PDB file of C-alpha atoms and ligand atoms in Angstrom:
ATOM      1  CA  UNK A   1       0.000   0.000   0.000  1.00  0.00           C
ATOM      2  CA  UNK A   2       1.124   3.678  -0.908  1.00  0.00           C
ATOM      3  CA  UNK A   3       2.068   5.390   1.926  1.00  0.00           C
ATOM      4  CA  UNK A   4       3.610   8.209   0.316  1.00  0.00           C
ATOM      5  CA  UNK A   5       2.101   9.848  -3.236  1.00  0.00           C
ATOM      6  CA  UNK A   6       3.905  12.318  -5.243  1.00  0.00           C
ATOM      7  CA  UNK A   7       1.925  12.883  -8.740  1.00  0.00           C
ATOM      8  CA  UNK A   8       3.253  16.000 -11.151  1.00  0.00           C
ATOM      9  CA  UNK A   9       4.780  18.102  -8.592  1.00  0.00           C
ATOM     10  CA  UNK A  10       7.182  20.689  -9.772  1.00  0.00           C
ATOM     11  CA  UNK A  11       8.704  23.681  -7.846  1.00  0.00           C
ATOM     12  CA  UNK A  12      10.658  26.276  -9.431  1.00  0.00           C
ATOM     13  CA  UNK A  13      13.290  28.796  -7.795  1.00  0.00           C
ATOM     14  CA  UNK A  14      15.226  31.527  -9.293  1.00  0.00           C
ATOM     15  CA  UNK A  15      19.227  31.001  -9.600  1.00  0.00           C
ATOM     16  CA  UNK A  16      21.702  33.975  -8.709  1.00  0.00           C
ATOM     17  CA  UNK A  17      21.157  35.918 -12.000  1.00  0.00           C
ATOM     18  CA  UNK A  18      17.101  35.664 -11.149  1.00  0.00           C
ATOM     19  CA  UNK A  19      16.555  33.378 -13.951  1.00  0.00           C
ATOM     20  CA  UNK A  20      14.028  30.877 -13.165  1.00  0.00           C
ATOM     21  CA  UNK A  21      14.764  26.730 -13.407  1.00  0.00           C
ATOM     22  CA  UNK A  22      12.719  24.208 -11.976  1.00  0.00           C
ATOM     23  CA  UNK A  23      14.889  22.630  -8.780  1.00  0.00           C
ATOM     24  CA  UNK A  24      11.670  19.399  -9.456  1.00  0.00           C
ATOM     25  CA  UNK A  25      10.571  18.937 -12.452  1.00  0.00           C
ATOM     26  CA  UNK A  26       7.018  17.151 -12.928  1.00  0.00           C
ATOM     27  CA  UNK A  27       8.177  14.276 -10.411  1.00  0.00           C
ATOM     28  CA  UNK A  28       5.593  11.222  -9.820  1.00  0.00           C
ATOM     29  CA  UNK A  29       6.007   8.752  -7.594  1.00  0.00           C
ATOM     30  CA  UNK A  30       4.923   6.293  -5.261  1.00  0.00           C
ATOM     31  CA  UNK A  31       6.333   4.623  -1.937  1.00  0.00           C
ATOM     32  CA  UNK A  32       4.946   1.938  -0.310  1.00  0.00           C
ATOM     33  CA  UNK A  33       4.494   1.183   3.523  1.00  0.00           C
ATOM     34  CA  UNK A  34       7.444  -0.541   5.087  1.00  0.00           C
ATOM     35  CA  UNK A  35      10.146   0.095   2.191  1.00  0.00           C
ATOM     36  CA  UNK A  36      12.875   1.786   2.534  1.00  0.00           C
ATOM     37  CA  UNK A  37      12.851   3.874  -0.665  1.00  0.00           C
ATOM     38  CA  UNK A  38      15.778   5.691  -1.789  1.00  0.00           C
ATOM     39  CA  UNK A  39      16.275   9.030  -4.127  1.00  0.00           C
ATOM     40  CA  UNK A  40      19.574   9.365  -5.854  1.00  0.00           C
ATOM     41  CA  UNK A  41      21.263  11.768  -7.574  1.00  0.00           C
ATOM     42  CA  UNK A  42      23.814  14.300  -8.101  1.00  0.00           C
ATOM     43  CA  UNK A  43      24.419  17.283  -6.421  1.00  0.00           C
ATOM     44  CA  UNK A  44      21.820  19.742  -6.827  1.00  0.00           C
ATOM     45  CA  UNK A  45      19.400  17.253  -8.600  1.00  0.00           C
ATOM     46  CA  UNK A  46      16.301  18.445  -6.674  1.00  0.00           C
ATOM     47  CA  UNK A  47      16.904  15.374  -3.830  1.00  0.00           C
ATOM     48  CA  UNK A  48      16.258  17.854  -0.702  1.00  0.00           C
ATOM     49  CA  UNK A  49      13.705  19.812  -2.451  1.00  0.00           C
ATOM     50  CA  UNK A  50      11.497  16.804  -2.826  1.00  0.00           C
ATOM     51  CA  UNK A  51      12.312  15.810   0.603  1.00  0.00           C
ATOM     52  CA  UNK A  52      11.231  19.405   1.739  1.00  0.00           C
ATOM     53  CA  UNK A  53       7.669  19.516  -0.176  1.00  0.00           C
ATOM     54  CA  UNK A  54       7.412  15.529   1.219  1.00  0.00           C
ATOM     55  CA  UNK A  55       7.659  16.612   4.920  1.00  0.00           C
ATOM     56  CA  UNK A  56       5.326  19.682   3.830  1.00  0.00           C
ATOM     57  CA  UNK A  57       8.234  22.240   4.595  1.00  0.00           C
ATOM     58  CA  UNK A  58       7.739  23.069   1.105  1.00  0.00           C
ATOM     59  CA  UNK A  59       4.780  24.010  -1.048  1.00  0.00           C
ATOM     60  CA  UNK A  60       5.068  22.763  -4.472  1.00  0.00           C
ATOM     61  CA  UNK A  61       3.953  25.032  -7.333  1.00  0.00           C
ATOM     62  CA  UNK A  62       2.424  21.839  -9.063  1.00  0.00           C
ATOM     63  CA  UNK A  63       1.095  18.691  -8.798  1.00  0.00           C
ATOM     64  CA  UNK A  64      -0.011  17.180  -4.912  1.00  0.00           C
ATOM     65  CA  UNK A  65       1.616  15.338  -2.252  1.00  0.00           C
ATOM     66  CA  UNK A  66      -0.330  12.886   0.005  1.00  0.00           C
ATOM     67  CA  UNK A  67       1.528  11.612   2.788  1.00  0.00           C
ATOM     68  CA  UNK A  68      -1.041   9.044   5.048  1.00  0.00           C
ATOM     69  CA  UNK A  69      -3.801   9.620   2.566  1.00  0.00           C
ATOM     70  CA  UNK A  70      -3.232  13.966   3.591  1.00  0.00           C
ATOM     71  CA  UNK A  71      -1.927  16.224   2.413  1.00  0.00           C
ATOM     72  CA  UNK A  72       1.905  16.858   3.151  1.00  0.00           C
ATOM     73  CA  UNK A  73       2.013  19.424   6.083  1.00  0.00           C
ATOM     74  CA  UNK A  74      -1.003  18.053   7.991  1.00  0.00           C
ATOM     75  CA  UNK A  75       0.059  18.450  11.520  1.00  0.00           C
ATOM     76  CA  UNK A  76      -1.464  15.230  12.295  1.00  0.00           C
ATOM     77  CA  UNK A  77       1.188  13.644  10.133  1.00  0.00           C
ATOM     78  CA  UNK A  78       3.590  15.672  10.790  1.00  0.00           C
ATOM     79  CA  UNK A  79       4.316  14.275  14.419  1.00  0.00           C
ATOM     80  CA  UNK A  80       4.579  10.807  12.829  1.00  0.00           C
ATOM     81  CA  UNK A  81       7.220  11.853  10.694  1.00  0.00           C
ATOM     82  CA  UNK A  82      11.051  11.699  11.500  1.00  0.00           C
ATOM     83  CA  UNK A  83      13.891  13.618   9.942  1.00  0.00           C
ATOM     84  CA  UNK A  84      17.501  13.352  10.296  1.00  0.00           C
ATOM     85  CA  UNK A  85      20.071  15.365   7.599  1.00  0.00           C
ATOM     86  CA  UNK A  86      23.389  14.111   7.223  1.00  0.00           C
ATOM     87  CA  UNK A  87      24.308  18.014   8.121  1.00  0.00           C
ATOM     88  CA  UNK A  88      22.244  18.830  11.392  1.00  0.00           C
ATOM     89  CA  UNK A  89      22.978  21.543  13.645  1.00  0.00           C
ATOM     90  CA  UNK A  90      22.551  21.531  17.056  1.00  0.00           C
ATOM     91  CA  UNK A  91      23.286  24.550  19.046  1.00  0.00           C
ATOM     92  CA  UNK A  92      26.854  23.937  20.096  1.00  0.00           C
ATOM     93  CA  UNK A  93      26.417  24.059  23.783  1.00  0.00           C
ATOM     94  CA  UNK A  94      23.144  21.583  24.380  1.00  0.00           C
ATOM     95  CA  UNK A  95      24.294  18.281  25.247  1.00  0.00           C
ATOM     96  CA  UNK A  96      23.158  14.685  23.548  1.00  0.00           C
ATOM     97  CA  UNK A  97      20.486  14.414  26.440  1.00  0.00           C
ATOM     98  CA  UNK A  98      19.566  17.973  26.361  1.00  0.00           C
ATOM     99  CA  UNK A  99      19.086  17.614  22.619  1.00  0.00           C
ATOM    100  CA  UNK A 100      17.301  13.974  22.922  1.00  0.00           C
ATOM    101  CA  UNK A 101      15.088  15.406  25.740  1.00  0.00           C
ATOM    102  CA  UNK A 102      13.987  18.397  23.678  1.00  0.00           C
ATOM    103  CA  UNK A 103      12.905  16.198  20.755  1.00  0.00           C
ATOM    104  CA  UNK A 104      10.691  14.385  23.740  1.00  0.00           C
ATOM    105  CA  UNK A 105       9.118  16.992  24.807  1.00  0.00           C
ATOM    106  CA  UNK A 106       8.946  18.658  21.387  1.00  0.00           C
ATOM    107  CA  UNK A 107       6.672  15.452  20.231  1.00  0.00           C
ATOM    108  CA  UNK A 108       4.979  15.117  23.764  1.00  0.00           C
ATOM    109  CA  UNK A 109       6.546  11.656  24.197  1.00  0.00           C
ATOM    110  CA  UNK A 110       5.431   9.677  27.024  1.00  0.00           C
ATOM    111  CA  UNK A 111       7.800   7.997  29.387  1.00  0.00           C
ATOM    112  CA  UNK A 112      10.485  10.283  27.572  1.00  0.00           C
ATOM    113  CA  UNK A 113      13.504   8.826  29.978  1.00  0.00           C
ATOM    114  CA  UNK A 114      12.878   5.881  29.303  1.00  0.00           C
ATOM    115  CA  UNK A 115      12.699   6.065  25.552  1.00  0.00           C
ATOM    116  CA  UNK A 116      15.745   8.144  25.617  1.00  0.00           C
ATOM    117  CA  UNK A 117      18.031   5.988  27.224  1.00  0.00           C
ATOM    118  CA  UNK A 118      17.173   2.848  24.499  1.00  0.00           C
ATOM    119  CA  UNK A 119      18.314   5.491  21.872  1.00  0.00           C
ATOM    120  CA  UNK A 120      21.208   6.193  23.739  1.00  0.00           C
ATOM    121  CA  UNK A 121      21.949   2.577  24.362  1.00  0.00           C
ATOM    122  CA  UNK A 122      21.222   1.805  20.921  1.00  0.00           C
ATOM    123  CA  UNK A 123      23.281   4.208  18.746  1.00  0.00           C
ATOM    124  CA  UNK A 124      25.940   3.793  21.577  1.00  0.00           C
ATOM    125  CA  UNK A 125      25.963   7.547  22.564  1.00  0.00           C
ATOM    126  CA  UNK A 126      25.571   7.027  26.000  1.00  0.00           C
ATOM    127  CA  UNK A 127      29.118   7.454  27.083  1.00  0.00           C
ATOM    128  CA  UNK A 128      28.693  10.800  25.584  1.00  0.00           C
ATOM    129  CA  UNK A 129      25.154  11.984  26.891  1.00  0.00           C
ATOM    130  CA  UNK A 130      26.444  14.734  28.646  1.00  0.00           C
ATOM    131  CA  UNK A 131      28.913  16.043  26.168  1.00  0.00           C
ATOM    132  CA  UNK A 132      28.178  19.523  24.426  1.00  0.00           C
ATOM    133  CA  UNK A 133      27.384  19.095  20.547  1.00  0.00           C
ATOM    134  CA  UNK A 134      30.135  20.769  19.758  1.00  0.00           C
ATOM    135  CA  UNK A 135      32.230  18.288  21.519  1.00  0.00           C
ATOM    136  CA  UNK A 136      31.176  14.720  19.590  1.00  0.00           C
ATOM    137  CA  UNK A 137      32.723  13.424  16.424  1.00  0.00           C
ATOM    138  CA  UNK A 138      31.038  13.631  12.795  1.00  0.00           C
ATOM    139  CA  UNK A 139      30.051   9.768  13.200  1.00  0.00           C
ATOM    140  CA  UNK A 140      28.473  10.734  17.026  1.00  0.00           C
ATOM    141  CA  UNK A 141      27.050  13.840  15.343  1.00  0.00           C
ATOM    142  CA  UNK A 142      25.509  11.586  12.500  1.00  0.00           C
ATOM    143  CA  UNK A 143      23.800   9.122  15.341  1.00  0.00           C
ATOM    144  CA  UNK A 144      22.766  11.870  17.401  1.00  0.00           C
ATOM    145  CA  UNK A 145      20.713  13.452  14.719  1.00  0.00           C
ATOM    146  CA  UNK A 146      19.107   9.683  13.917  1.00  0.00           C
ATOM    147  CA  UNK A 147      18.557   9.428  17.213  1.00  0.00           C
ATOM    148  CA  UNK A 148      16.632  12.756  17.470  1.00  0.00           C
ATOM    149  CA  UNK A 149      14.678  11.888  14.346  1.00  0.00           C
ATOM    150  CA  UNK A 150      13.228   8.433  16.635  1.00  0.00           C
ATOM    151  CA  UNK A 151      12.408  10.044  19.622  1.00  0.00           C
ATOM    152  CA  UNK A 152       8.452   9.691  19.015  1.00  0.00           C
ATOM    153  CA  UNK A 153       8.959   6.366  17.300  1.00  0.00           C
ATOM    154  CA  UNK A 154       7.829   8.007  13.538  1.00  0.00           C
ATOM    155  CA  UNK A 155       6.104   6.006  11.252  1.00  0.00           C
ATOM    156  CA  UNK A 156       7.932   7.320   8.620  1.00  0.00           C
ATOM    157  CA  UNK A 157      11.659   8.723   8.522  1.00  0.00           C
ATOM    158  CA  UNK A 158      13.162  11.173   5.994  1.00  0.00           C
ATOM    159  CA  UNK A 159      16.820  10.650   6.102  1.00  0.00           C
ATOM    160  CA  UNK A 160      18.378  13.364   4.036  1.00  0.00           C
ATOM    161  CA  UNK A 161      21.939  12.780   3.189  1.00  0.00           C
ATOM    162  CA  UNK A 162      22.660  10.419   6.227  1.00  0.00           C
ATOM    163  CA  UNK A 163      26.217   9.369   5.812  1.00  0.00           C
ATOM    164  CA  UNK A 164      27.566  12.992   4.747  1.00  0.00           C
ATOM    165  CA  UNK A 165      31.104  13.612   5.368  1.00  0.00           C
ATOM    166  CA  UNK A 166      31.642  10.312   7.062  1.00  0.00           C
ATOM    167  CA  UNK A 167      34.231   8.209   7.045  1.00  0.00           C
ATOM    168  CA  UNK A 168      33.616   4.530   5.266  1.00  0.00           C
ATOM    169  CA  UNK A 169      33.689   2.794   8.207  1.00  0.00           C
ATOM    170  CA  UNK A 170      31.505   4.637  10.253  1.00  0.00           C
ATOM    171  CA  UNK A 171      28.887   5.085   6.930  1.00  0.00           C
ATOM    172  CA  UNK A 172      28.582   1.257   7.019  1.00  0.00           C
ATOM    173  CA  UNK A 173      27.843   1.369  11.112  1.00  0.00           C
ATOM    174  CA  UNK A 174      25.343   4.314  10.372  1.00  0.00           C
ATOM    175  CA  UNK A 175      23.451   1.971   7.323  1.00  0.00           C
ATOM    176  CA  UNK A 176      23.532  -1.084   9.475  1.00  0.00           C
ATOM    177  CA  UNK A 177      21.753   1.045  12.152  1.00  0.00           C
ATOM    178  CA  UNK A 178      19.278   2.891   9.247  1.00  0.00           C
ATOM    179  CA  UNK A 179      18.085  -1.439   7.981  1.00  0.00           C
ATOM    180  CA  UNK A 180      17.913  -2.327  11.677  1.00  0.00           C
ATOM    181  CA  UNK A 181      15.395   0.541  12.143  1.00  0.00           C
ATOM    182  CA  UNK A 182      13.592  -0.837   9.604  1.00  0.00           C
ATOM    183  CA  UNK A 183      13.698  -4.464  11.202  1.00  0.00           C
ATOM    184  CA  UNK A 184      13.027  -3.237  14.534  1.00  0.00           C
ATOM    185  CA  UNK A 185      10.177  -0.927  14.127  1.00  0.00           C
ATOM    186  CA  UNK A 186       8.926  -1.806  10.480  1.00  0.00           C
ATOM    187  CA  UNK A 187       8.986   2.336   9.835  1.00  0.00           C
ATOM    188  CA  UNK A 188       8.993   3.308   6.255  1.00  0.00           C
ATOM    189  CA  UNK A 189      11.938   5.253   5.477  1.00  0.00           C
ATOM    190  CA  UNK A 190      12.676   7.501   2.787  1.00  0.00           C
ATOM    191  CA  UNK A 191      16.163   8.366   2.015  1.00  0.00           C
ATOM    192  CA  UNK A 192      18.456  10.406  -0.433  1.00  0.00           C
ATOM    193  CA  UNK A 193      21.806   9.869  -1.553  1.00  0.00           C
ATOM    194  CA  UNK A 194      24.295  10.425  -3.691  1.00  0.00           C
ATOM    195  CA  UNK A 195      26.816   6.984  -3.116  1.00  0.00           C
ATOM    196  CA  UNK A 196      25.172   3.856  -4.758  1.00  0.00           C
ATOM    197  CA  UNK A 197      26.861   1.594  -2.816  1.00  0.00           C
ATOM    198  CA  UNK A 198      24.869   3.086  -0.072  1.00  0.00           C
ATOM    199  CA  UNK A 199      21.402   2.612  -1.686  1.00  0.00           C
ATOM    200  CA  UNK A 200      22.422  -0.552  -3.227  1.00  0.00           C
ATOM    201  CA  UNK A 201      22.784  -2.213   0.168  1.00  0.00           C
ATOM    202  CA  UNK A 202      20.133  -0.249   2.048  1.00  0.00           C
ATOM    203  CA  UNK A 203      17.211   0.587  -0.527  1.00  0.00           C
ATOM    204  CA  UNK A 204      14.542  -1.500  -1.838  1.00  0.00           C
ATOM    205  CA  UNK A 205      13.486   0.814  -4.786  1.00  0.00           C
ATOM    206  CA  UNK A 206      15.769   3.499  -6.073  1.00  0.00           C
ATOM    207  CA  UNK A 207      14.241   6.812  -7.893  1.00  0.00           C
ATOM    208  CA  UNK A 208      17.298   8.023  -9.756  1.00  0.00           C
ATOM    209  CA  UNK A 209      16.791  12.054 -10.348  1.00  0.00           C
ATOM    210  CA  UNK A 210      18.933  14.140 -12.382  1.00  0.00           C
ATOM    211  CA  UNK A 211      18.345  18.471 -12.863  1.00  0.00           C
ATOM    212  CA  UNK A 212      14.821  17.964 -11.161  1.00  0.00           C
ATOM    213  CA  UNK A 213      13.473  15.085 -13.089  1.00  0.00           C
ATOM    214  CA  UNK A 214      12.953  11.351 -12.358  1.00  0.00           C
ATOM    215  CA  UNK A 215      15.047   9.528 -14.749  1.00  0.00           C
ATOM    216  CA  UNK A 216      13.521   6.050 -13.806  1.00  0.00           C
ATOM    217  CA  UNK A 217      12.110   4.108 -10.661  1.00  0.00           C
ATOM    218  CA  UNK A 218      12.734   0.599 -10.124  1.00  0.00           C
ATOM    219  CA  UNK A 219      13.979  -2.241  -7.673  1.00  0.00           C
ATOM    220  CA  UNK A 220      17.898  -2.042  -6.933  1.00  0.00           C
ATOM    221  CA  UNK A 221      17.904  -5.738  -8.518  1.00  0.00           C
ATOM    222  CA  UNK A 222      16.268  -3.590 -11.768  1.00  0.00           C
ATOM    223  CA  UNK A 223      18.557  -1.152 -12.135  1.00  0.00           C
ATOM    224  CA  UNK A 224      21.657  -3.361 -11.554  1.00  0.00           C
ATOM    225  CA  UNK A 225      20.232  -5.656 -14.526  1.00  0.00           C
ATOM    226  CA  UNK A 226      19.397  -2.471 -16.610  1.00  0.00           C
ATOM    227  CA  UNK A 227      22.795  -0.667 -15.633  1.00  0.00           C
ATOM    228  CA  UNK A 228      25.600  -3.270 -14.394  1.00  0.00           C
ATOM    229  CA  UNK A 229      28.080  -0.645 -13.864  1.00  0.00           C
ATOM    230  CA  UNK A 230      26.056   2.104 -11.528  1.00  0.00           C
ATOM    231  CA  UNK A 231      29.103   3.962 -10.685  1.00  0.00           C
ATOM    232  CA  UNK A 232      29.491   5.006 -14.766  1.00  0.00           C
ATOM    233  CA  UNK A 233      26.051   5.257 -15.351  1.00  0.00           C
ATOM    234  CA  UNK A 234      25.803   7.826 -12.581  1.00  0.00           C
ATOM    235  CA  UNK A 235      28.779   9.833 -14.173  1.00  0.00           C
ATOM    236  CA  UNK A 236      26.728   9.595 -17.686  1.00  0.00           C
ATOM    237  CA  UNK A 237      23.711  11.242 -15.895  1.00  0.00           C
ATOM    238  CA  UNK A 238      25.603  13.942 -14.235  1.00  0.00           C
ATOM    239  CA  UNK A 239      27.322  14.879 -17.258  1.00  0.00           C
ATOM    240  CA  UNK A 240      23.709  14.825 -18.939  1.00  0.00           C
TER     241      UNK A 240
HETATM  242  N1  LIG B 301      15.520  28.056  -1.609  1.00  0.00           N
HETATM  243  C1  LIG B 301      16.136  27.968  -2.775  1.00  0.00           C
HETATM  244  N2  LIG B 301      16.232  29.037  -3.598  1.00  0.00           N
HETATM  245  C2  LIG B 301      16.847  28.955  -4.807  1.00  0.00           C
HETATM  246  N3  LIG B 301      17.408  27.826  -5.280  1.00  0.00           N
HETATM  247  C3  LIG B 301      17.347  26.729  -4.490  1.00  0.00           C
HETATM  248  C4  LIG B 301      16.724  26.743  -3.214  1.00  0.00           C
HETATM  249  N4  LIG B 301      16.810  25.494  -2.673  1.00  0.00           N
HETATM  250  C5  LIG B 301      17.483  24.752  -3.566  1.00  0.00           C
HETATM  251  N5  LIG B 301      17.798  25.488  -4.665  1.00  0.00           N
HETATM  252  C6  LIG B 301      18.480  24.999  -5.871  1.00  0.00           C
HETATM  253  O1  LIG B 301      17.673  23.967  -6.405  1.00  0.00           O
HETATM  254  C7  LIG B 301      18.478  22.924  -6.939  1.00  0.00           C
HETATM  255  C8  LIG B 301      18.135  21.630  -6.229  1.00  0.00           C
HETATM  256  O2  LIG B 301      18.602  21.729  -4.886  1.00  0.00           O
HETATM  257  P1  LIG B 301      18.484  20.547  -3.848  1.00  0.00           P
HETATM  258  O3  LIG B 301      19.019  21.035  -2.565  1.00  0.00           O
HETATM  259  O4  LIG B 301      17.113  20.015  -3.879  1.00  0.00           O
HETATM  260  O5  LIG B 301      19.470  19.464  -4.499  1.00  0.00           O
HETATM  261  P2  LIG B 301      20.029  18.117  -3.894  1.00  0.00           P
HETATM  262  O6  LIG B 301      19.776  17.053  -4.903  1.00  0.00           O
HETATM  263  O7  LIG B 301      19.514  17.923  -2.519  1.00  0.00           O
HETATM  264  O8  LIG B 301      21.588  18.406  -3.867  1.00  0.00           O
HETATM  265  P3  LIG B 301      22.725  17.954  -2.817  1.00  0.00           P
HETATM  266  O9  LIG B 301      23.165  16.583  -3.238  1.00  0.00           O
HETATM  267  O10 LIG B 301      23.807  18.956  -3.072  1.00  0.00           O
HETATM  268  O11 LIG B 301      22.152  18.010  -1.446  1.00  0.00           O
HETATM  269  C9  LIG B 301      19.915  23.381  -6.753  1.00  0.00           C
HETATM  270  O12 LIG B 301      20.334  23.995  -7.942  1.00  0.00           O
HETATM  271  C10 LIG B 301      19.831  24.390  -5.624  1.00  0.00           C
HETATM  272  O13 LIG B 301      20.857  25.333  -5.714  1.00  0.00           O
HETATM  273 MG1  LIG B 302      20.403  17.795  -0.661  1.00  0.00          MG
END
């Protein structure tokens, strides 16, 4: 079942020189409860923008998005949504519990504690609950903000970018922990990307998007058989 329906939406911004380009470009597509569905692309392929009109941050200037048969923004939907970016910012001097506790009471979470120490325990931050933001690593960074995005247990989770700036090994720790979510709490999970590897090994449908538009949808499986080398076919898309 759809859980998430994007049909014809387009949104349009003006560049530096006030020209106008479309950042999405008559996108359609459809994501099914329980997936974890995954939108590559290059840089500046419209990836956040989607994600944006998605979690209703964003009004398109065509087309519809339903999100839990409403329309994106509902606030009703809205608190069973999660979102991490691979580039969060905390405010330097709030602490991993501070942060993890605001998200609680942000979401009116009941037996917040309690919920907040299984993240802890879970992403392995609790050695560092009561270190400032500005004090944890990139990878502790990374897990905070996934951690923050589970506080009220979402339903669905928009994971923009999650492995940014990481370093291998601590990507393939942060994936392992994005499929167990999956496994452990069956939450659909919508992610963008620009490494295939990544999406190979966590997505089970791939949109690829290129300068707004969606190039193709299929399984990972699909677009392996269509395109055995992904790492060249990306390059052939980016260079259009
Ligand atoms: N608010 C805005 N105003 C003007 N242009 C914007 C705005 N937001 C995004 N853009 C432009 O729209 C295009 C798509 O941006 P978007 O952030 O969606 O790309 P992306 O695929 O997420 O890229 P990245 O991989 O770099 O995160 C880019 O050219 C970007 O510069
Ligand atoms: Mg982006």
């Amino acid at each position: 079942m759809a859980i998430i329906e994007v049909s014809g939406v387009s949104k349009r911004f003006r560049d530096a020189a006030g020209r106008g380009f479309y950042a999405v470009n008559d996108a359609s597509l459809s994501i099914n409860e329980g997936e974890i569905f995954a939108i590559l692309g290059p840089n500046g392929a419209g990836k956040s923008t989607l994600v944006n009109m998605m979690l209703g941050l964003l009004l398109p200037d065509k087309g519809t998005i339903s999100v839990m048969g409403e329309r994106a923004g509902n606030q009703e939907v809205m608190e069973k949504i999660g979102y991490a970016s691979g580039d969060e910012r905390f405010h330097w001097s709030l602490t991993c519990g501070d942060i993890l506790g605001f998200a609680g009471m942000a979401y009116t979470v009941n037996n917040r504690a309690r919920r907040i120490g299984e993240l802890l325990d879970f992403f392995g931050l609790r050695g560092v609950r009561d270190s400032k933001f500005d004090a944890l690593s990139t990878g502790e960074k990374a897990k905070l903000a996934l951690a923050y995005s589970l506080v009220a247990d979402p339903r669905i989770l928009f994971l923009d970018e999650p492995t940014l700036g990481l370093d291998p090994d601590i990507s393939i720790k942060v994936r392992k922990e994005i499929k167990a979510i999956r496994e452990r709490r069956g939450a659909t999970i919508v992610l963008t990307s620009h490494y295939m590897r990544e999406v190979e090994y966590l997505a089970d449908r791939v949109a690829f998007i290129n300068r707004g538009r969606i190039m193709e949808v299929s399984s990972v499986a699909g677009i392996r058989k269509h395109y055995p080398d992904l790492e060249n076919y990306f390059v052939e898309m980016v260079k259009g």
